[in-house]
């Protein structure tokens, strides 16, 4: 089975975990990109895939244009997943962060936790990047939350 974790946003991430009989391993972890999402979905057995997407909403004092683009991105993600018959579970940030014992909004904690849980993971969005991507880290943590949720079913 495959579990996709998606951190929505301009600097978001997309991760895929593969698990069989209580073994969970990282398959992919990328900075979010529409084309990567489509390419990844084409490579997965969609009948055995579930996606966990961060359930995010507009916040006060955010610009209308940026919120419109944000909503458009979320709609695109859901459209790609659902058109490929992939089950989608929306997960609130508070839920997956609680599972990871992450408190507050410091993105560095997400990076540290992802590296702790998946040693050797590359969280640099490109070869030229100098800083690790919190969006990639959070997509990985969301996917891990999905793995634990699927195991509990």
Tab-separated table of C-alpha atoms in Angstrom:
chain	number	residue	atom	x	y	z
A	1	UNK	CA	0.000	0.000	0.000
A	2	UNK	CA	1.099	3.562	-0.684
A	3	UNK	CA	0.381	6.593	1.447
A	4	UNK	CA	0.722	10.069	0.001
A	5	UNK	CA	1.216	13.023	2.337
A	6	UNK	CA	0.706	16.528	0.970
A	7	UNK	CA	1.520	19.838	2.615
A	8	UNK	CA	-0.452	22.335	0.554
A	9	UNK	CA	1.019	25.698	-0.337
A	10	UNK	CA	3.531	27.542	-2.458
A	11	UNK	CA	6.388	26.009	-0.475
A	12	UNK	CA	4.559	22.753	0.233
A	13	UNK	CA	5.724	19.208	-0.202
A	14	UNK	CA	4.611	15.790	-1.347
A	15	UNK	CA	5.801	12.492	0.092
A	16	UNK	CA	4.976	8.864	-0.539
A	17	UNK	CA	5.440	6.046	1.950
A	18	UNK	CA	5.164	2.397	1.042
A	19	UNK	CA	4.204	-0.156	3.624
A	20	UNK	CA	3.688	-3.866	3.728
A	21	UNK	CA	3.089	-6.002	6.816
A	22	UNK	CA	4.164	-3.412	9.408
A	23	UNK	CA	7.174	-2.194	7.430
A	24	UNK	CA	7.049	1.431	6.363
A	25	UNK	CA	9.647	2.997	4.097
A	26	UNK	CA	10.054	6.265	2.288
A	27	UNK	CA	9.535	6.051	-1.461
A	28	UNK	CA	9.618	9.751	-2.503
A	29	UNK	CA	9.819	13.181	-0.920
A	30	UNK	CA	9.741	16.304	-3.092
A	31	UNK	CA	8.911	19.969	-2.972
A	32	UNK	CA	5.351	20.269	-4.247
A	33	UNK	CA	4.959	20.645	-7.981
A	34	UNK	CA	1.835	19.932	-10.080
A	35	UNK	CA	3.810	17.900	-12.619
A	36	UNK	CA	5.476	15.795	-9.908
A	37	UNK	CA	2.080	14.998	-8.417
A	38	UNK	CA	0.807	13.740	-11.771
A	39	UNK	CA	4.001	11.753	-12.451
A	40	UNK	CA	3.902	10.139	-9.010
A	41	UNK	CA	0.237	9.196	-9.298
A	42	UNK	CA	0.918	7.522	-12.660
A	43	UNK	CA	3.574	5.324	-11.029
A	44	UNK	CA	1.421	4.183	-8.107
A	45	UNK	CA	-1.167	1.438	-7.915
A	46	UNK	CA	-4.086	3.773	-7.229
A	47	UNK	CA	-6.281	0.951	-5.904
A	48	UNK	CA	-3.795	0.521	-3.075
A	49	UNK	CA	-3.150	4.206	-2.392
A	50	UNK	CA	-4.583	6.675	0.066
A	51	UNK	CA	-3.687	10.363	0.279
A	52	UNK	CA	-3.574	12.472	3.415
A	53	UNK	CA	-3.849	16.146	2.567
A	54	UNK	CA	-3.438	18.908	5.108
A	55	UNK	CA	-6.829	20.461	5.783
A	56	UNK	CA	-6.045	24.154	5.685
A	57	UNK	CA	-8.231	27.231	5.520
A	58	UNK	CA	-7.961	30.926	4.812
A	59	UNK	CA	-6.603	32.940	7.707
A	60	UNK	CA	-7.492	36.489	8.734
A	61	UNK	CA	-5.362	39.282	7.252
A	62	UNK	CA	-4.158	37.208	4.313
A	63	UNK	CA	-4.509	38.717	0.862
A	64	UNK	CA	-7.422	37.719	-1.297
A	65	UNK	CA	-5.243	36.945	-4.307
A	66	UNK	CA	-2.931	34.663	-2.320
A	67	UNK	CA	-5.911	32.918	-0.700
A	68	UNK	CA	-7.561	32.462	-4.103
A	69	UNK	CA	-4.365	30.888	-5.465
A	70	UNK	CA	-4.065	28.729	-2.369
A	71	UNK	CA	-7.615	27.444	-2.806
A	72	UNK	CA	-7.010	26.856	-6.499
A	73	UNK	CA	-3.950	24.731	-5.649
A	74	UNK	CA	-5.904	22.671	-3.131
A	75	UNK	CA	-8.662	22.131	-5.688
A	76	UNK	CA	-6.127	21.002	-8.272
A	77	UNK	CA	-4.570	18.516	-5.842
A	78	UNK	CA	-7.944	17.062	-4.885
A	79	UNK	CA	-8.961	16.878	-8.548
A	80	UNK	CA	-5.858	14.933	-9.552
A	81	UNK	CA	-6.192	12.503	-6.651
A	82	UNK	CA	-9.914	11.923	-6.982
A	83	UNK	CA	-9.825	11.597	-10.770
A	84	UNK	CA	-7.353	8.745	-10.265
A	85	UNK	CA	-9.688	7.123	-7.710
A	86	UNK	CA	-7.307	7.698	-4.816
A	87	UNK	CA	-9.043	7.915	-1.455
A	88	UNK	CA	-8.411	11.281	0.173
A	89	UNK	CA	-8.354	11.970	3.898
A	90	UNK	CA	-8.159	15.584	5.010
A	91	UNK	CA	-6.128	16.000	8.194
A	92	UNK	CA	-6.045	19.114	10.352
A	93	UNK	CA	-2.574	20.410	11.279
A	94	UNK	CA	-3.395	20.008	14.973
A	95	UNK	CA	-3.968	16.264	14.463
A	96	UNK	CA	-0.728	15.331	12.733
A	97	UNK	CA	1.330	17.777	14.822
A	98	UNK	CA	-0.024	16.220	18.030
A	99	UNK	CA	1.074	12.782	16.823
A	100	UNK	CA	4.577	14.171	16.227
A	101	UNK	CA	4.663	16.100	19.520
A	102	UNK	CA	5.159	19.356	17.631
A	103	UNK	CA	4.106	22.422	19.575
A	104	UNK	CA	3.808	25.883	18.086
A	105	UNK	CA	4.517	27.059	14.574
A	106	UNK	CA	8.315	26.792	14.403
A	107	UNK	CA	8.967	25.053	11.079
A	108	UNK	CA	12.470	23.985	12.158
A	109	UNK	CA	10.891	21.483	14.533
A	110	UNK	CA	9.148	19.791	11.604
A	111	UNK	CA	12.453	19.443	9.784
A	112	UNK	CA	14.166	17.995	12.863
A	113	UNK	CA	11.334	15.533	13.495
A	114	UNK	CA	11.249	14.328	9.883
A	115	UNK	CA	15.015	13.769	9.890
A	116	UNK	CA	14.753	11.938	13.216
A	117	UNK	CA	12.007	9.641	11.924
A	118	UNK	CA	13.491	9.064	8.461
A	119	UNK	CA	17.259	9.215	8.769
A	120	UNK	CA	19.024	10.145	5.574
A	121	UNK	CA	15.990	11.896	4.054
A	122	UNK	CA	16.914	14.706	1.670
A	123	UNK	CA	14.819	17.770	2.489
A	124	UNK	CA	16.508	20.128	0.023
A	125	UNK	CA	14.021	21.112	-2.704
A	126	UNK	CA	16.733	21.424	-5.377
A	127	UNK	CA	20.410	20.617	-5.719
A	128	UNK	CA	21.199	24.319	-5.350
A	129	UNK	CA	19.090	24.866	-2.232
A	130	UNK	CA	20.885	26.002	0.893
A	131	UNK	CA	18.008	25.504	3.296
A	132	UNK	CA	15.899	22.463	3.920
A	133	UNK	CA	12.200	22.588	3.068
A	134	UNK	CA	9.741	22.590	5.944
A	135	UNK	CA	7.011	21.818	3.377
A	136	UNK	CA	8.768	18.606	2.382
A	137	UNK	CA	9.302	17.724	6.051
A	138	UNK	CA	5.666	18.347	6.884
A	139	UNK	CA	4.430	16.299	3.917
A	140	UNK	CA	6.511	13.422	5.226
A	141	UNK	CA	5.072	13.801	8.730
A	142	UNK	CA	1.547	13.955	7.296
A	143	UNK	CA	2.229	10.737	5.351
A	144	UNK	CA	3.518	9.108	8.536
A	145	UNK	CA	0.367	10.214	10.341
A	146	UNK	CA	-1.544	8.517	7.514
A	147	UNK	CA	0.486	5.348	7.954
A	148	UNK	CA	-0.357	5.220	11.683
A	149	UNK	CA	-3.995	5.911	10.900
A	150	UNK	CA	-4.149	3.130	8.308
A	151	UNK	CA	-2.435	0.708	10.682
A	152	UNK	CA	-5.062	1.447	13.327
A	153	UNK	CA	-7.935	0.549	10.966
